[in-house]
Amino acid sequence: MTAADWGWDSAYPAPAKLNLFLHVVGRRPDGYHLLQTVFRFIDRADTLRFSPRDDGKVVLATPIPGVPPESDLTVRAARLLLAETGARHGATIHLDKRLPMGGGIGGGSSDAATVLLALNHLWGLGLPRSRLQALGLALGADVPVFVYGRAAFAGGIGEELSPVAVSAETYLVVESPVAVPTPAIFGAPELVRDTPAIDPAAWRPGMGRNDLEPVACARFPAVAERLAWLKAAAAAAGGGPARMTGSGACVFAPFAGRQAAEQALARLPEGWVAWLAAGLEDHPLRGLLAD
């Protein structure tokens, strides 16, 4: 879809991401961890709608329980746009939350990126992709890749992005009944922080691991339980290696075809939550900005 296809009446998707691998390769003097990862979007998403306001206010009509609207990433993203441009626009934001919080699939970051992309377009601000990526980094390390808008090999703290080829796959994603706090995982003394860096050009699907996975599994048994089940289920159905995404709590496995993924999903233990998603090459809103 092109920019002309999107308007105030549109529903704007905020897709989830998977980290196909995630290595911690060092640490900056300011404490931020240096990472290497591949981000891949999938077609499971939150949805945002926007209504114009003439009072210059940004209002979240659907606040998330336990999250003050003033600190919600969607509100912060909209206000950051206004502060950057000096514009006096307003909007009411309606968020249909489908992605689990604390799941490692980028729900909050994706919501923020969709606000940046959508309101930059709807308000006619004209900021280029590079500037929106920089604004996104002020909101969180995962926000820039959603603005970047395509599968990417990432370095730095996640903001150094380059395009990467990914295969067409279906993913079985299993949620865990816990919200894993990212700072607790990165702050763990046992976290491996010196994995050797790899050449981005040498990466291929299936390579690497998630350095955060052992820490999350040790501290959250529910994550370890679901990962162990998924490894066995994926192997039995002909899927690829199961991994945790981000800092948890979701785990996933790739399948070359949807039928095999459905076979694995059919074995899901009672009471667990899981779903299938197709991998995407590009973000659904990539066409809002010219390259």
XYZ file of C-alpha atoms in Angstrom:
291
model
C 0.000 0.000 0.000
C 1.135 3.544 -0.750
C 0.816 6.627 1.433
C -2.331 7.660 -0.460
C -4.095 4.520 0.795
C -3.799 5.539 4.457
C -6.053 8.121 6.105
C -7.784 9.058 9.349
C -10.288 6.225 8.855
C -7.589 3.568 8.462
C -6.598 0.902 10.985
C -2.812 1.061 11.388
C -1.066 -2.233 12.239
C 1.767 -2.538 14.748
C 3.274 -5.948 13.943
C 5.237 -8.146 16.297
C 8.898 -8.953 15.720
C 11.000 -12.016 16.348
C 14.711 -12.031 17.085
C 15.976 -14.875 14.890
C 19.125 -14.806 16.988
C 20.428 -12.404 19.651
C 24.048 -12.149 20.751
C 25.455 -9.861 23.429
C 28.873 -8.884 22.085
C 29.945 -6.232 24.578
C 28.946 -3.349 26.778
C 29.318 0.416 26.366
C 30.765 2.622 29.122
C 27.262 3.959 29.810
C 26.039 0.444 30.620
C 24.087 -0.237 27.428
C 24.750 -3.669 25.957
C 26.096 -4.069 22.441
C 24.044 -6.552 20.479
C 23.862 -8.395 17.219
C 20.479 -9.693 16.116
C 18.193 -10.232 13.160
C 14.744 -8.674 13.430
C 11.952 -10.270 11.476
C 8.352 -8.972 11.400
C 5.380 -11.335 11.574
C 1.733 -10.794 10.716
C 0.443 -10.834 14.308
C -0.194 -7.236 15.329
C -1.749 -4.641 17.580
C -3.986 -2.155 15.771
C -4.142 1.619 16.224
C -6.708 4.143 15.038
C -6.437 7.903 15.249
C -8.952 10.734 15.480
C -7.956 14.384 14.937
C -8.375 16.908 17.755
C -8.422 20.690 17.519
C -7.301 21.350 21.095
C -3.654 20.321 20.628
C -3.939 17.428 23.097
C -2.775 13.836 22.750
C -5.204 11.459 24.455
C -5.028 7.680 24.722
C -8.647 6.528 24.696
C -7.742 2.940 25.602
C -5.217 3.072 28.458
C -3.557 -0.177 29.462
C -4.309 -1.204 33.061
C -1.346 -0.397 35.273
C 0.292 1.905 32.726
C -0.327 5.647 33.335
C -1.337 7.247 30.012
C 1.335 9.930 30.430
C 4.069 7.282 30.373
C 2.528 5.102 27.645
C 4.857 4.828 24.654
C 2.084 5.758 22.225
C 1.430 9.074 23.967
C 5.139 9.761 24.357
C 5.729 9.063 20.665
C 2.998 11.485 19.585
C 4.256 14.223 21.895
C 7.824 13.668 20.719
C 6.667 14.349 17.163
C 5.031 17.591 18.250
C 8.097 18.673 20.220
C 10.383 17.878 17.274
C 8.351 19.867 14.759
C 6.733 22.585 16.874
C 3.363 21.571 15.431
C 0.172 22.221 17.391
C -1.863 19.258 16.229
C -3.784 16.897 18.479
C -5.056 13.338 18.267
C -6.987 10.721 20.152
C -5.298 7.319 19.968
C -7.298 4.092 20.069
C -5.150 1.010 20.711
C -6.456 -2.529 20.219
C -3.882 -4.534 22.176
C -3.351 -8.064 20.888
C 0.348 -8.645 21.581
C 1.361 -9.722 25.102
C 3.283 -7.268 27.239
C 6.710 -8.420 28.389
C 6.732 -11.079 25.688
C 9.886 -10.107 23.807
C 7.964 -9.540 20.570
C 8.183 -5.764 20.631
C 4.554 -4.857 21.257
C 5.119 -1.517 22.986
C 7.971 -0.558 20.667
C 5.917 -1.448 17.613
C 2.974 0.610 18.897
C 5.276 3.612 19.342
C 6.717 3.220 15.849
C 3.247 3.009 14.327
C 2.313 6.256 16.087
C 5.429 7.940 14.675
C 4.732 6.683 11.156
C 0.975 7.273 11.188
C 0.882 10.735 12.781
C 3.850 11.962 10.755
C 1.679 11.080 7.753
C -1.710 12.210 9.057
C -0.403 15.495 10.454
C 1.574 16.166 7.274
C 4.831 16.708 9.177
C 7.081 15.382 6.432
C 9.861 13.972 8.627
C 12.050 11.469 6.748
C 12.531 7.880 7.830
C 16.016 8.564 9.202
C 14.704 11.273 11.531
C 11.819 9.112 12.717
C 14.287 6.316 13.474
C 16.352 8.719 15.586
C 13.245 9.852 17.460
C 12.288 6.223 17.965
C 15.622 5.462 19.586
C 14.796 8.026 22.275
C 11.750 5.897 23.115
C 13.444 2.501 23.112
C 16.159 0.466 21.399
C 13.659 -1.676 19.465
C 11.616 1.228 18.048
C 13.952 2.175 15.147
C 13.669 -1.173 13.358
C 9.882 -0.843 13.137
C 10.343 2.562 11.502
C 13.083 1.126 9.260
C 10.397 -1.205 8.047
C 12.115 -4.335 6.791
C 13.868 -7.436 8.044
C 17.211 -6.257 9.343
C 20.531 -7.297 10.794
C 21.081 -5.012 13.770
C 24.163 -3.975 15.681
C 25.024 -1.378 18.308
C 22.221 -1.305 20.874
C 19.863 -2.364 18.104
C 19.844 0.840 16.043
C 22.534 0.031 13.440
C 20.366 -1.564 10.760
C 21.049 -3.161 7.407
C 18.672 -5.212 5.228
C 18.900 -8.978 5.403
C 17.371 -11.764 3.356
C 14.936 -14.001 5.236
C 13.043 -17.026 3.997
C 9.266 -17.370 3.776
C 8.344 -19.251 6.924
C 5.462 -19.862 9.280
C 6.173 -19.504 12.984
C 4.595 -21.214 15.952
C 4.789 -18.761 18.849
C 4.071 -19.900 22.398
C 3.289 -17.304 25.042
C 4.365 -17.684 28.661
C 2.095 -16.647 31.558
C 4.730 -14.202 32.827
C 5.935 -10.761 31.784
C 9.725 -10.865 31.738
C 11.291 -7.526 32.785
C 14.042 -6.731 30.290
C 16.248 -4.819 32.790
C 16.347 -7.851 35.079
C 17.654 -10.070 32.280
C 20.278 -7.629 31.036
C 21.322 -6.899 34.605
C 21.872 -10.544 35.539
C 25.480 -11.189 36.574
C 25.511 -14.554 34.778
C 24.574 -13.072 31.395
C 27.152 -13.810 28.699
C 28.423 -10.453 27.426
C 31.365 -11.408 25.225
C 30.004 -13.503 22.390
C 32.302 -12.975 19.382
C 30.809 -10.634 16.781
C 29.909 -12.123 13.423
C 30.081 -10.606 9.962
C 26.512 -9.603 8.997
C 27.143 -10.784 5.438
C 27.944 -14.258 6.756
C 24.700 -14.729 8.694
C 22.228 -17.298 7.409
C 18.828 -18.379 8.838
C 19.334 -20.840 11.678
C 22.702 -19.435 12.745
C 23.340 -18.118 16.244
C 21.474 -18.372 19.523
C 19.783 -16.108 22.047
C 22.265 -15.203 24.797
C 19.405 -14.004 27.020
C 17.601 -17.337 26.876
C 19.522 -19.208 29.635
C 19.035 -16.310 32.050
C 15.305 -16.014 31.403
C 14.784 -19.776 31.582
C 16.640 -20.006 34.900
C 14.621 -17.190 36.451
C 11.242 -17.976 34.917
C 10.489 -21.727 34.915
C 7.375 -21.205 32.778
C 9.576 -19.956 29.940
C 11.904 -22.945 30.275
C 8.942 -25.333 30.294
C 7.467 -23.903 27.115
C 10.790 -23.805 25.336
C 11.474 -27.454 26.164
C 8.029 -28.459 24.888
C 8.407 -26.430 21.690
C 11.820 -27.910 20.910
C 10.334 -31.393 21.051
C 7.145 -30.468 19.190
C 9.019 -28.670 16.408
C 11.460 -31.548 15.962
C 8.590 -34.045 15.733
C 6.789 -31.946 13.107
C 9.834 -31.127 10.992
C 10.280 -27.561 12.194
C 13.434 -25.585 12.801
C 15.173 -24.889 16.115
C 13.013 -23.381 18.859
C 14.268 -20.213 20.520
C 13.202 -17.442 22.842
C 12.684 -14.034 21.263
C 14.103 -10.880 22.808
C 14.407 -11.077 26.574
C 11.332 -13.336 26.737
C 8.772 -14.518 27.514
C 7.594 -15.803 24.112
C 9.317 -18.717 22.387
C 9.028 -19.634 18.727
C 9.958 -22.180 16.097
C 10.025 -21.800 12.294
C 8.323 -24.151 9.841
C 8.708 -24.313 6.076
C 4.961 -24.893 5.663
C 1.830 -24.002 7.586
C 0.572 -27.598 7.744
C 3.577 -28.761 9.750
C 3.186 -25.793 12.103
C -0.476 -26.679 12.592
C 0.524 -30.250 13.480
C 2.806 -28.963 16.219
C 0.163 -26.507 17.465
C -2.348 -29.360 17.738
C -0.154 -30.924 20.443
C -0.245 -27.807 22.625
C -0.867 -28.664 26.302
C -4.265 -27.668 27.628
C -4.388 -24.168 29.051
C -1.359 -22.901 27.130
C -1.583 -20.000 24.675
C 0.037 -20.241 21.243
C -0.587 -19.062 17.699
C 0.729 -19.241 14.159
C 2.090 -16.255 12.255
C 3.553 -15.756 8.810
C 6.890 -14.025 8.418
C 6.896 -10.657 6.654
C 9.669 -9.139 4.569
C 8.445 -5.576 5.090
C 6.467 -3.660 7.695
C 2.868 -3.089 6.500
C 3.362 0.683 6.850
C 6.681 0.889 5.002
C 4.945 2.570 2.067
C 4.045 5.598 4.194
C 7.542 6.972 3.580
C 9.643 7.178 0.445
C 13.080 5.608 0.678
